[in-house]
Coordinates of C-alpha atoms and ligand atoms in Angstrom, one line a residue:
X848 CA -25.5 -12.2 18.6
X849 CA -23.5 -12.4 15.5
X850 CA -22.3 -15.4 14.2
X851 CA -18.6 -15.4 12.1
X852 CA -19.0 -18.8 10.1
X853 CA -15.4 -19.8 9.3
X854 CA -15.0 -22.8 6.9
X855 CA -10.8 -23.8 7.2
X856 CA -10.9 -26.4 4.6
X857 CA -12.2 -24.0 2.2
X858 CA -9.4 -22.3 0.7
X859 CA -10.2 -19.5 -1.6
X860 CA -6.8 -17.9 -2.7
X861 CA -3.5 -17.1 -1.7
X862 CA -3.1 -13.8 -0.1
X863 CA 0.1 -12.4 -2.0
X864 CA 2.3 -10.5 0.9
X865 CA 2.3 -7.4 -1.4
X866 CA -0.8 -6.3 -0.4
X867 CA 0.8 -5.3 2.7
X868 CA 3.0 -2.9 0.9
X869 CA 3.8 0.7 1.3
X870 CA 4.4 3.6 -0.4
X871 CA 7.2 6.5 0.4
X872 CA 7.5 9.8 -2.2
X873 CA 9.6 12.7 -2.4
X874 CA 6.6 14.2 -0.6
X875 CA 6.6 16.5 2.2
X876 CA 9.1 14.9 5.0
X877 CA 8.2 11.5 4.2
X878 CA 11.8 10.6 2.3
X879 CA 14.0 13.6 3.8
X880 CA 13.0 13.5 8.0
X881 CA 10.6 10.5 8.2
X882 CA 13.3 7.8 6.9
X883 CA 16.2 9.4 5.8
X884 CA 18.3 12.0 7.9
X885 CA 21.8 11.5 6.0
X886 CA 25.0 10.4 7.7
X887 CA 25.9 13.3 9.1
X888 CA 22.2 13.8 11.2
X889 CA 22.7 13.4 15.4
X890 CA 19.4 11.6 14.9
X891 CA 20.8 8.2 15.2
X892 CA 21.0 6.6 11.0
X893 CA 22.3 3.7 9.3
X894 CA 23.8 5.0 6.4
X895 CA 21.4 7.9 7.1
X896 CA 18.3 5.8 7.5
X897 CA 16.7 6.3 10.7
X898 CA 17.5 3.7 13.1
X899 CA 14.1 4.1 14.8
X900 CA 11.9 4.3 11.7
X901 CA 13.3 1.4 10.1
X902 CA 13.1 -0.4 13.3
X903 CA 9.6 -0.1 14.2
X904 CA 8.8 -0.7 10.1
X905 CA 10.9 -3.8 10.5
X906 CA 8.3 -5.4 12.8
X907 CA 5.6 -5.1 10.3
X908 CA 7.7 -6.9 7.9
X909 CA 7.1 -4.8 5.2
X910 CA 6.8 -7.2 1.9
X911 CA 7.4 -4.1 -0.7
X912 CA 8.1 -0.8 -0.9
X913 CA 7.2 1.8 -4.1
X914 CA 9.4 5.0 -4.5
X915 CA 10.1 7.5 -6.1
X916 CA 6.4 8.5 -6.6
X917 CA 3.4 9.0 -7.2
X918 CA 3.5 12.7 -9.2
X919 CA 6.7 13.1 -8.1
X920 CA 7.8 9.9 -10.5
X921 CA 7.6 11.5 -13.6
X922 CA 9.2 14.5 -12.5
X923 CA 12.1 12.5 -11.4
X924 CA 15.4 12.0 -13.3
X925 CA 17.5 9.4 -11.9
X926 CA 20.6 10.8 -13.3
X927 CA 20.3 13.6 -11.0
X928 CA 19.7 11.5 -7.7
X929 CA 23.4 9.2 -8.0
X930 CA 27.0 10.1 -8.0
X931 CA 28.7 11.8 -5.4
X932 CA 26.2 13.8 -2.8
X933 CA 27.3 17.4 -2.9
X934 CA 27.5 17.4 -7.1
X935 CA 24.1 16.3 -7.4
X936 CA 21.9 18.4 -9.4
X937 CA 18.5 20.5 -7.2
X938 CA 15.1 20.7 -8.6
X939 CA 12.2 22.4 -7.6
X940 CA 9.9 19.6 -6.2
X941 CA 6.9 21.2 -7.8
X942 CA 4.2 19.1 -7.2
X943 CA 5.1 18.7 -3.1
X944 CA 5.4 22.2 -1.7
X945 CA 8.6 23.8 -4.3
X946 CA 10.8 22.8 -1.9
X947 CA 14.2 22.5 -3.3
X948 CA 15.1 18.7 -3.7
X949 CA 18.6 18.1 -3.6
X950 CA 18.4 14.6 -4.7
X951 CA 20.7 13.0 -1.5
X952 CA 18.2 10.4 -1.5
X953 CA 18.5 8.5 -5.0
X954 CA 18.9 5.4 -6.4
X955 CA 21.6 3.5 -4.3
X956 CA 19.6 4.7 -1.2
X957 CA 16.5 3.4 -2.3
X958 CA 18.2 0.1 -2.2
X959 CA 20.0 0.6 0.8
X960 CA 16.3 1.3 2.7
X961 CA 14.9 -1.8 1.1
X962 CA 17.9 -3.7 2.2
X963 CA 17.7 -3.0 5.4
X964 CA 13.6 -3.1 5.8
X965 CA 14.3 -6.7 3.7
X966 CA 11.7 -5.9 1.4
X967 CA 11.2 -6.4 -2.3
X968 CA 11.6 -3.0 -4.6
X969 CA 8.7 -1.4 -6.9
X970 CA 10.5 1.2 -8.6
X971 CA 8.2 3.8 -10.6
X972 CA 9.5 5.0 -13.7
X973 CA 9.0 8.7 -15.7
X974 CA 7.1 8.6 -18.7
X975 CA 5.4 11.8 -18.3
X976 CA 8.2 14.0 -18.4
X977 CA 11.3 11.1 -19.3
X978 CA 12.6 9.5 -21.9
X979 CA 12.5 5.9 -23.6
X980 CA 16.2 5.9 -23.2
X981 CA 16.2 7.4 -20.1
X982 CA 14.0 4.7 -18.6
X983 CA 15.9 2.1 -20.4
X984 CA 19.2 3.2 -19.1
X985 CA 17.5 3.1 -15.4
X986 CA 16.7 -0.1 -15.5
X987 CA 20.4 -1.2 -17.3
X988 CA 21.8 0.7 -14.7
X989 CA 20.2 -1.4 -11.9
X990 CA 20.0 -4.5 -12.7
X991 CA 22.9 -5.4 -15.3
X992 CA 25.5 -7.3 -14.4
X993 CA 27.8 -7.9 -17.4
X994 CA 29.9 -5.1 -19.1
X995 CA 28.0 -1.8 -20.1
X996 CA 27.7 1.8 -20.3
X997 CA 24.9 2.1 -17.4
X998 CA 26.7 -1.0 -15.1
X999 CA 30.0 0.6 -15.5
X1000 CA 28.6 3.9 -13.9
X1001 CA 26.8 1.7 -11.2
X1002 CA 29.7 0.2 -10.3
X1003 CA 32.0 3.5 -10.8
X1004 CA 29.4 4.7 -7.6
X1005 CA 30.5 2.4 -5.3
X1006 CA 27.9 -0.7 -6.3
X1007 CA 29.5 -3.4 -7.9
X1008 CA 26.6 -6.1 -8.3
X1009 CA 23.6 -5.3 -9.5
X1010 CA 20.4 -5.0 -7.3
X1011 CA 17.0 -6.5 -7.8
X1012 CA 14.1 -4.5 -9.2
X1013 CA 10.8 -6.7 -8.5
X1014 CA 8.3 -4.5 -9.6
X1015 CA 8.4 -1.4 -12.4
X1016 CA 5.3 0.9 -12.8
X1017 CA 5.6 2.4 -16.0
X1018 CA 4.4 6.1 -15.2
X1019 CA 2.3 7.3 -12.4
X1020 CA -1.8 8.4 -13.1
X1021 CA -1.0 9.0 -16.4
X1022 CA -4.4 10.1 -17.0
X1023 CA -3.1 13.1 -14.7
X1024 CA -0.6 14.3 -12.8
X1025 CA 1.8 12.1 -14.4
X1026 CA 0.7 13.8 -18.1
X1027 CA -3.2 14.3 -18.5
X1028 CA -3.1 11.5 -21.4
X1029 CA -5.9 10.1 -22.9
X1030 CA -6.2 5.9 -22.8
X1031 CA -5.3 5.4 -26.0
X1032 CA -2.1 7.7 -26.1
X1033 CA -1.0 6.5 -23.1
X1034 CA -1.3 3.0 -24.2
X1035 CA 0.5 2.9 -26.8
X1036 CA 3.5 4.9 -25.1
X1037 CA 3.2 2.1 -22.5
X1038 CA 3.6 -0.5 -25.2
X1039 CA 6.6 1.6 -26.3
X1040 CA 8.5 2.2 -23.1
X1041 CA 7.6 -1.1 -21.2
X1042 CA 9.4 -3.1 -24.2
X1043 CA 13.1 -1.1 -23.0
X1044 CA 12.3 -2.5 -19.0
X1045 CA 14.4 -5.5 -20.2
X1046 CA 15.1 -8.7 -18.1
X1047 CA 18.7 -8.5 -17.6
X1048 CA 18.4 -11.2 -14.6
X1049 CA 16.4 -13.5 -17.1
X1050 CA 15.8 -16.2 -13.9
X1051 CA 14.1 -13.1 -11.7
X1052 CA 11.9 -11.2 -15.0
X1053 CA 11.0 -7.7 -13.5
X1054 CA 7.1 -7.6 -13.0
X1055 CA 6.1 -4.7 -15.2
X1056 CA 2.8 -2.5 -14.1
X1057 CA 0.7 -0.5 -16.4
X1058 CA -0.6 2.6 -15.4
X1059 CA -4.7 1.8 -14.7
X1060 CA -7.6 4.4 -13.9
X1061 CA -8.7 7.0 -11.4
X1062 CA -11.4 5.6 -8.9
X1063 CA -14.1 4.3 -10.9
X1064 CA -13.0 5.5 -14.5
X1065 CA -13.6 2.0 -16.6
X1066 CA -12.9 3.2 -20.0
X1067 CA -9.7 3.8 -18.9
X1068 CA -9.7 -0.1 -17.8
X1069 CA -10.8 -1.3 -20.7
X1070 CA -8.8 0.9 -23.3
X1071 CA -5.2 0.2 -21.6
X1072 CA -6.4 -3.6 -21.5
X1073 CA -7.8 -3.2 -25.5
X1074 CA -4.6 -2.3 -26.3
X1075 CA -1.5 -3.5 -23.8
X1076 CA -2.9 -6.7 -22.4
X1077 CA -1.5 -10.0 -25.2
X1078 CA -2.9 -12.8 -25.0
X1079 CA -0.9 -16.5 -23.9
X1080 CA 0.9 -17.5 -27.0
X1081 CA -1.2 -20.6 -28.3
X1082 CA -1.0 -23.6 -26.0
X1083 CA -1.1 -21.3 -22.9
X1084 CA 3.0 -22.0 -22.7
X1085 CA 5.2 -18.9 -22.5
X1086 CA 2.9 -16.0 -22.2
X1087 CA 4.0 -13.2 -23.5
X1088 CA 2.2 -10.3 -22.3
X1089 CA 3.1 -6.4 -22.2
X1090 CA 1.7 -6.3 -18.2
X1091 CA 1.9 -8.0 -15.1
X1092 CA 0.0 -5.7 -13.5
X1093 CA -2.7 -2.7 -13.7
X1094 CA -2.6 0.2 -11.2
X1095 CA -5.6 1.2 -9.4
X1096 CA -5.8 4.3 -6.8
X1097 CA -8.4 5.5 -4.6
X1098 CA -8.5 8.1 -1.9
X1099 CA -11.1 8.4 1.1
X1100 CA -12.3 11.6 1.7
X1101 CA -15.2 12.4 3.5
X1102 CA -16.0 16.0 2.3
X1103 CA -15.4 15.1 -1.5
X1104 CA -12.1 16.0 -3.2
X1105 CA -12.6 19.9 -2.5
X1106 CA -13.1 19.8 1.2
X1107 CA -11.7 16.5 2.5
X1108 CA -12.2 17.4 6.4
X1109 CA -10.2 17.5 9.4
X1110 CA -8.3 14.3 10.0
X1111 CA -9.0 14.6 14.0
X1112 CA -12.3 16.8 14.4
X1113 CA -15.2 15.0 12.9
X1114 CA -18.6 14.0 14.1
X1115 CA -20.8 10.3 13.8
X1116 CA -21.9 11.1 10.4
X1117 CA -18.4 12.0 8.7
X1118 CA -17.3 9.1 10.3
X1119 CA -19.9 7.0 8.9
X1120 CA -19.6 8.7 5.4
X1121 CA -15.7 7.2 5.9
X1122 CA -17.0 4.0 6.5
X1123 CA -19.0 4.1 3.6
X1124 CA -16.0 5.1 1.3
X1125 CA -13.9 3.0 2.6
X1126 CA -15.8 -0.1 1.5
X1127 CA -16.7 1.1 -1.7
X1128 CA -13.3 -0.2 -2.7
X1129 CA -14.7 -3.1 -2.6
X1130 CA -16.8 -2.4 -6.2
X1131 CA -14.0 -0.6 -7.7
X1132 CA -12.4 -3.8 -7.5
X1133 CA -15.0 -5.7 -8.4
X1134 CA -15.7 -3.1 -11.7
X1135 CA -12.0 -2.9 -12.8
X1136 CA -12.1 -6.7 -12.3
X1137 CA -14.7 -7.3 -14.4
X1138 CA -13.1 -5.9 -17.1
X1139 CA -9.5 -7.6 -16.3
X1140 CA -11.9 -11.1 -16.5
X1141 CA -12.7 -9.9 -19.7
X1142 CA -9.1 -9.7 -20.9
X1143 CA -7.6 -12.0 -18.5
X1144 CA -9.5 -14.7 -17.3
X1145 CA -6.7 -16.5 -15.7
X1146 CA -5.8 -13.8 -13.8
X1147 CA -2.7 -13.7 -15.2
X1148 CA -2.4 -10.1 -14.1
X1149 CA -2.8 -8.3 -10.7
X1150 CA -5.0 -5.4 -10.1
X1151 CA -2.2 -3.3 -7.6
X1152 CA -4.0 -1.2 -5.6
X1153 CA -0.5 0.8 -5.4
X1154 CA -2.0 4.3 -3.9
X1155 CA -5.0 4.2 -1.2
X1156 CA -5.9 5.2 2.2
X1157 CA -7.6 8.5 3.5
X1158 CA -6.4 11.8 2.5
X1159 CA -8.2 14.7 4.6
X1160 CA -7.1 18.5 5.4
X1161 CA -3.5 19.3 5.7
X1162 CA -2.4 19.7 9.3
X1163 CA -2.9 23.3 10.0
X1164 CA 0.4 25.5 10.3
X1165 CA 2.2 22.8 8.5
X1166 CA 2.8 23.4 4.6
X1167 CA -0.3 23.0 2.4
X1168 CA 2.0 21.0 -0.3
X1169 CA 3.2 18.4 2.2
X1170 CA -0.2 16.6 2.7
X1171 CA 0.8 15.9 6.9
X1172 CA -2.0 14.6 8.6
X1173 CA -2.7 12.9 11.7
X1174 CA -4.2 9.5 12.6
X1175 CA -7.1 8.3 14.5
X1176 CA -8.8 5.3 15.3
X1177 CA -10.9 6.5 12.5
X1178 CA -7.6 5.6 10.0
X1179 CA -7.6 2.4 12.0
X1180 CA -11.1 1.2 10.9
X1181 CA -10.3 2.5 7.1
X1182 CA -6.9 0.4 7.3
X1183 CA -8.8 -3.0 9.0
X1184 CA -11.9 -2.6 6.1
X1185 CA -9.2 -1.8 3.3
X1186 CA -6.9 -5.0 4.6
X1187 CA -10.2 -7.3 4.5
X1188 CA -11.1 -6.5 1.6
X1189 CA -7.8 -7.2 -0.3
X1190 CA -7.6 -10.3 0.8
X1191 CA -11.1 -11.0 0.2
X1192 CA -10.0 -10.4 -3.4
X1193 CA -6.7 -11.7 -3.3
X1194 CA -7.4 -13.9 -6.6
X1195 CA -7.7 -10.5 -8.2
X1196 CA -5.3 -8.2 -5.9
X1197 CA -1.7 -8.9 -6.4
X1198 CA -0.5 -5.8 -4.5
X1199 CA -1.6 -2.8 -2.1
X1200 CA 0.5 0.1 -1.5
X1201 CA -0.6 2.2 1.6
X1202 CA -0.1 6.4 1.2
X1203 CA 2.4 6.9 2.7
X1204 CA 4.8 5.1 5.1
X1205 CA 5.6 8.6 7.0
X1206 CA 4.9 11.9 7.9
X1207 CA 2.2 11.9 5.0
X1208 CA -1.5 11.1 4.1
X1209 CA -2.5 7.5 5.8
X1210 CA 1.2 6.9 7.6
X1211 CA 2.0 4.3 9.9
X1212 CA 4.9 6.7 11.5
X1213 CA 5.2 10.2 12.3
X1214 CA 8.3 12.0 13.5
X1215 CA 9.1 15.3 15.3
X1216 CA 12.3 16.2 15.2
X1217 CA 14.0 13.1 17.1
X1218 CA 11.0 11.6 18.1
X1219 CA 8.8 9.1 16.6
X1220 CA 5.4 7.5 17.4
X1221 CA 3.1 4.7 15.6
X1222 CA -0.3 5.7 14.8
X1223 CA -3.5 3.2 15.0
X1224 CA -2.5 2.7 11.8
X1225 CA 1.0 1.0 12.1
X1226 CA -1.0 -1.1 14.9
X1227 CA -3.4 -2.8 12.5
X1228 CA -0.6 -3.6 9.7
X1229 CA 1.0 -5.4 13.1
X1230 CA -2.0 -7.1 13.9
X1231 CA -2.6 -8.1 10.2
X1232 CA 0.8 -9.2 9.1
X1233 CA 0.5 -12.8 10.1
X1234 CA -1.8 -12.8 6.7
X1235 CA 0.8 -12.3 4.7
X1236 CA 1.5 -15.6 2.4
X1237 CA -1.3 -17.6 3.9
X1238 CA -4.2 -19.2 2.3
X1239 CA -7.9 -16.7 2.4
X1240 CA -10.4 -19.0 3.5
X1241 CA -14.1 -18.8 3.3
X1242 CA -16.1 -17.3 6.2
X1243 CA -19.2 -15.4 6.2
X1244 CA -21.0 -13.7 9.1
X1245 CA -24.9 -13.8 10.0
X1246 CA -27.4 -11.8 12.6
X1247 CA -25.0 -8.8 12.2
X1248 CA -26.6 -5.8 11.5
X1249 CA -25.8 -2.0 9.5
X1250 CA -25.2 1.2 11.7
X1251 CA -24.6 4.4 10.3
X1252 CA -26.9 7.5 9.4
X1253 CA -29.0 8.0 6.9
X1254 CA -27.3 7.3 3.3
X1255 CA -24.4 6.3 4.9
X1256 CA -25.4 2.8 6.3
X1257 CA -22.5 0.4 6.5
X1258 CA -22.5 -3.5 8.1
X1259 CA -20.8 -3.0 11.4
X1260 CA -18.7 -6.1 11.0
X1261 CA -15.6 -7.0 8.4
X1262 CA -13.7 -9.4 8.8
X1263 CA -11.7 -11.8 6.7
X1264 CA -10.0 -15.1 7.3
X1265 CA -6.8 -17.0 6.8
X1266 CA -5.3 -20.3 7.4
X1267 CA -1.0 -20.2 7.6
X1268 CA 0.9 -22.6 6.7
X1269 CA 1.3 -23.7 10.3
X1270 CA -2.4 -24.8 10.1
X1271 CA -3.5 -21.8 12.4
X1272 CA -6.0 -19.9 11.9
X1273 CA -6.2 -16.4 11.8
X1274 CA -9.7 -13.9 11.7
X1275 CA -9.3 -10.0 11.6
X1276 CA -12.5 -8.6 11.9
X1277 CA -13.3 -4.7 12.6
X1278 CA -16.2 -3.0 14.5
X1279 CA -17.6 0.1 12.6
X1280 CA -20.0 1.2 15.1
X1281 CA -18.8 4.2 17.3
X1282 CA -21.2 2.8 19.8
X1283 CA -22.4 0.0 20.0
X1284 CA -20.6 -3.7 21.1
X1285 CA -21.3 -7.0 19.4
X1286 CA -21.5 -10.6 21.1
X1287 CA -19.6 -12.8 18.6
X1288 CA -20.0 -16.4 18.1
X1289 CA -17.0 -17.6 15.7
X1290 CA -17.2 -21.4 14.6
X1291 CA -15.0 -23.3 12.7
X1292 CA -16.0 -26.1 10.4
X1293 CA -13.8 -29.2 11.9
X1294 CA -10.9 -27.5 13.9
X1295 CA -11.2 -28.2 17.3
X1296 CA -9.3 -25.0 18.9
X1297 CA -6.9 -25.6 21.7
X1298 CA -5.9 -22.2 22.4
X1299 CA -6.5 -18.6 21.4
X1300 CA -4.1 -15.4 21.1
X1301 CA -6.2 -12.5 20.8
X1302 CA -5.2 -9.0 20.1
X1303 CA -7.5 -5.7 20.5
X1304 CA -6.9 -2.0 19.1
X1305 CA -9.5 0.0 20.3
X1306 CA -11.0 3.8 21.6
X1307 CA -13.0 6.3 21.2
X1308 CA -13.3 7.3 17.8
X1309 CA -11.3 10.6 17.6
X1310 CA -8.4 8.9 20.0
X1311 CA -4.7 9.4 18.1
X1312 CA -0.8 9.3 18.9
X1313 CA 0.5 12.4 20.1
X1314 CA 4.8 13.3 20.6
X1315 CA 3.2 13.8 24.2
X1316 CA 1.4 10.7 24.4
X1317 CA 2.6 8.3 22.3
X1318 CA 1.1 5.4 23.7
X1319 CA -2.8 6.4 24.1
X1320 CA -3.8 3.9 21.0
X1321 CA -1.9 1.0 21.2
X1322 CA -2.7 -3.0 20.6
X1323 CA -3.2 -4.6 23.5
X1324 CA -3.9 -8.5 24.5
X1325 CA -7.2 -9.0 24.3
X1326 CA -8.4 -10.7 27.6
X1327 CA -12.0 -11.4 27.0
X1328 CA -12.2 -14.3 24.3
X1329 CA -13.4 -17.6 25.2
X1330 CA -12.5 -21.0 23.8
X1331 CA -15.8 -23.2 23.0
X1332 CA -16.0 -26.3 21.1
X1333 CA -16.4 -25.0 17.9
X1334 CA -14.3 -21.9 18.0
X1335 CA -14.4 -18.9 20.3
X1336 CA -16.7 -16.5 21.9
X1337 CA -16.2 -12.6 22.4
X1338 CA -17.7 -9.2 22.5
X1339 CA -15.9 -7.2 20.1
X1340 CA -16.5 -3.2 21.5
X1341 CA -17.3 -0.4 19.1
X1342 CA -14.6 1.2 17.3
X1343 CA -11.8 -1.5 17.5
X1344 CA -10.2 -3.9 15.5
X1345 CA -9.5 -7.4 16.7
X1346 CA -7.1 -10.0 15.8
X1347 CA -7.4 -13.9 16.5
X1348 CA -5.0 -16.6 15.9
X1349 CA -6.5 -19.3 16.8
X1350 CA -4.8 -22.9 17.4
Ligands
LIG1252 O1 -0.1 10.4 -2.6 C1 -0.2 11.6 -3.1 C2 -0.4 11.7 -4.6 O2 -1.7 11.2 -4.8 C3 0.5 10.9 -5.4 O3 1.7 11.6 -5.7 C4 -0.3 10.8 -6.7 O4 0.0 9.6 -7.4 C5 -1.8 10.8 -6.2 O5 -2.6 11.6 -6.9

């Protein structure tokens, strides 16, 4: 019997919504397809976003959402993605396939999909391949509302206010795709072209994150900190710093980099070997955190996780450059892990982009054509989202024990815990194990509970959404969860993912 300790009054951080957040690139048919169709598509659009995508990412309540990219970002010229449709300039989308991009999704629609998702904006700016001026004039153009060049042309395309940027990344894996810089030059550019992201709106400053390292790469960390990260101004009062974030990405995949594996056929020892990636996020953030306490030990700034999730083998018969994959209830477990642990570290992690909202790596959507389905995925961010804004609390588990295969041993239970402002309290906890089920004894420290509304995504460990069969992994009440005296009682099976909120 395990035993999930939960201590309510002990409140151990604030989970910040944004760790919920997603990600959506000029990648493959994640932008063009997945959400937007154009105005003109029989697929029914608002304004040419998908009426069905935007519904079902509704539900989630999606707190941010970063575009343009990823490598695509400093590619991208914004210049080329406004103005009337048919007159915009085409690139070659070289990173993603060489499709042509013909730049009908831009700026304004960016905005529009945020708008009607209600979700805050992290836009990614070009520094690899961009100017100083042209980044400056982006974020004039946005966000300015008095009398200027850049507004003037905003308002001359049919957008008369200005719209609000939250977040700005100033280049994308700088140490790669986004310009195979070393720390130090990239630092300094970063010092250079985060000074032009002014703050037109002075009363809503635009949060500004630095590019950060590649998996476990801490001299990247700690050069970018050396040299971007100021200090408070004396007296702690007005601080003044170049950052308010540093970007941190990490992929799962099984087979290593070169051969990442089949996202549906696996065996038990891939799967474990998942498992075990998965949590290793866990001391990346505890490595680049380290460092940020070293720099920042107020944690003034965020770690923002703003790329993660699995990334196997390209669908095959679909195009190698689009990264489509499917979903299982293996992507489940790596999403309920992944989730724990950010708000495990939510003193620390600020924000968490998952890769990417559809049709790409880790998705919570897929389309077809006209149709759409939610993978295991989208299922846990719905189970999860109730931990959005509420307070992490401490709980710890005991008499649980590791599964796996040799070398890739992992603790079969994750869970993490928060209290909402309601005063309810709500556990997530995963089951790793393809096979075996675990009696849980949860106990509170004073609450007495009164009821229980429990929640269950589980199946075997290769199950997925198909356009045929939409519906064969879906979350389901779960039936079997006592109430005792000091909590609740329950057998979580292997491979699922539970939810309680308890009252
Ligand atoms: O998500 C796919 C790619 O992975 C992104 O474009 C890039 O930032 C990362 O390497």
């Amino acid at each position: 019997m395990a035993k999930l300790y939960v201590n309510e009054k002990k409140k151990k951080g604030y989970i910040n919504p944004e760790i919920y957040g997603h990600f959506s690139e000029h990648l493959g048919r994640c932008i063009y397809e997945g959400l937007f169709v154009g105005e003109n598509s029989d697929i029914p659009n608002k304004n040419g976003m998908r009426t069905d995508v935007v519904e079902a990412l509704k539900k989630l309540e999606i707190p941010v959402l970063r575009w343009p990219g990823g490598c695509f970002a400093d590619e991208y010229h914004w210049m080329d993605g406004i103005g009337p449709k048919e007159e915009r300039k085409r690139m070659v989308n070289t990173h993603w396939g060489g499709v042509v991009e013909d730049n009908s999704f831009g700026t304004h629609e960016f905005f529009e999909l945020c708008e009607q998702l209600g979700c805050k904006t992290y836009i990614n700016g070009n520094v690899g391949s961009g100017t100083v001026q042209e980044m400056s004039e982006w974020v004039e153009y946005m966000t300015f509302d008095g009398v200027s060049p850049m507004a003037e042309l905003r308002r001359k395309n049919g957008h008369e206010k200005p719209w609000k940027v939250d977040y700005f990344g100033v280049g994308n894996e700088n140490w790669g795709c986004g310009g195979n810089m070393t720390p130090e030059y990239y630092a300094n550019l970063y010092r250079r072209y985060q000074t032009y992201v002014r703050h037109y709106d002075k009363a809503a400053p635009i949060q500004k994150i630095c590019g950060g390292p590649n998996v476990d790469d801490d001299n990247w960390t700690k050069k970018v900190l050396k040299t971007c990260f100021a200090k408070p101004n004396p007296g702690g009062k007005n601080f003044s710093g170049f950052m308010d974030g540093l970007s941190l990405h990490y992929y799962v995949h099984p087979g290593g980099w070169e051969h990442k594996g089949s996202a549906t056929e696996f065996d038990e020892e891939t799967w474990y070997k998942t498992m075990y990636k998965a949590l290793y996020i866990e001391e990346l953030i505890n490595l680049h955190g380290a460092i940020m306490d070293h720099y920042d030990p107020d944690k003034k700034i965020g770690l923002i996780v703003d790329e993660w999730g699995d990334w196997f083998d390209v669908e095959v018969g679909t195009n190698p450059g689009f990264l489509y994959q499917q979903n299982t209830m293996r992507d489940a477990l790596v999403a309920a892990v992944s989730l724990n642990i950010f708000n495990r570290h939510c003193d620390r992690v600020k924000m968490a982009c998952i890769a990417q909202m559809v049709n790409v790596l880790q998705s919570v959507i897929l389309t077809e054509g006209k149709k759409m389905l939610l993978t295991p995925t989208y299922h846990v961010f719905h189970m999860y989202k109730r931990h959005q804004g509420a307070d992490l609390v401490e709980s710890s588990l005991s008499g649980e024990q590791n599964v796996g295969v040799e070398n890739y041993e992992v603790p079969a239970l994750q869970e993490s815990v928060s209290v909402q402002k309601d005063g309810s309290v709500l556990v997530t906890l995963a089951n790793l194990s393809v096979e075996e089920d675990f009696p849980v004894e949860l106990m509170l420290t004073e609450k007495k509970p009164e009821s229980v509304k429990a929640a269950i995504l589980t199946g075997e460990m290769h199950a997925c959404n198909t356009f045929d069969r939409p519906e064969t992994v879906k979350e389901e009440v779960f039936e079997d969860v006592e109430l005792t005296d000091r909590g609740v009682s329950f057998t979580i099976p292997a491979c699922s993912v539970v939810s309680l909120e308890i009252n």
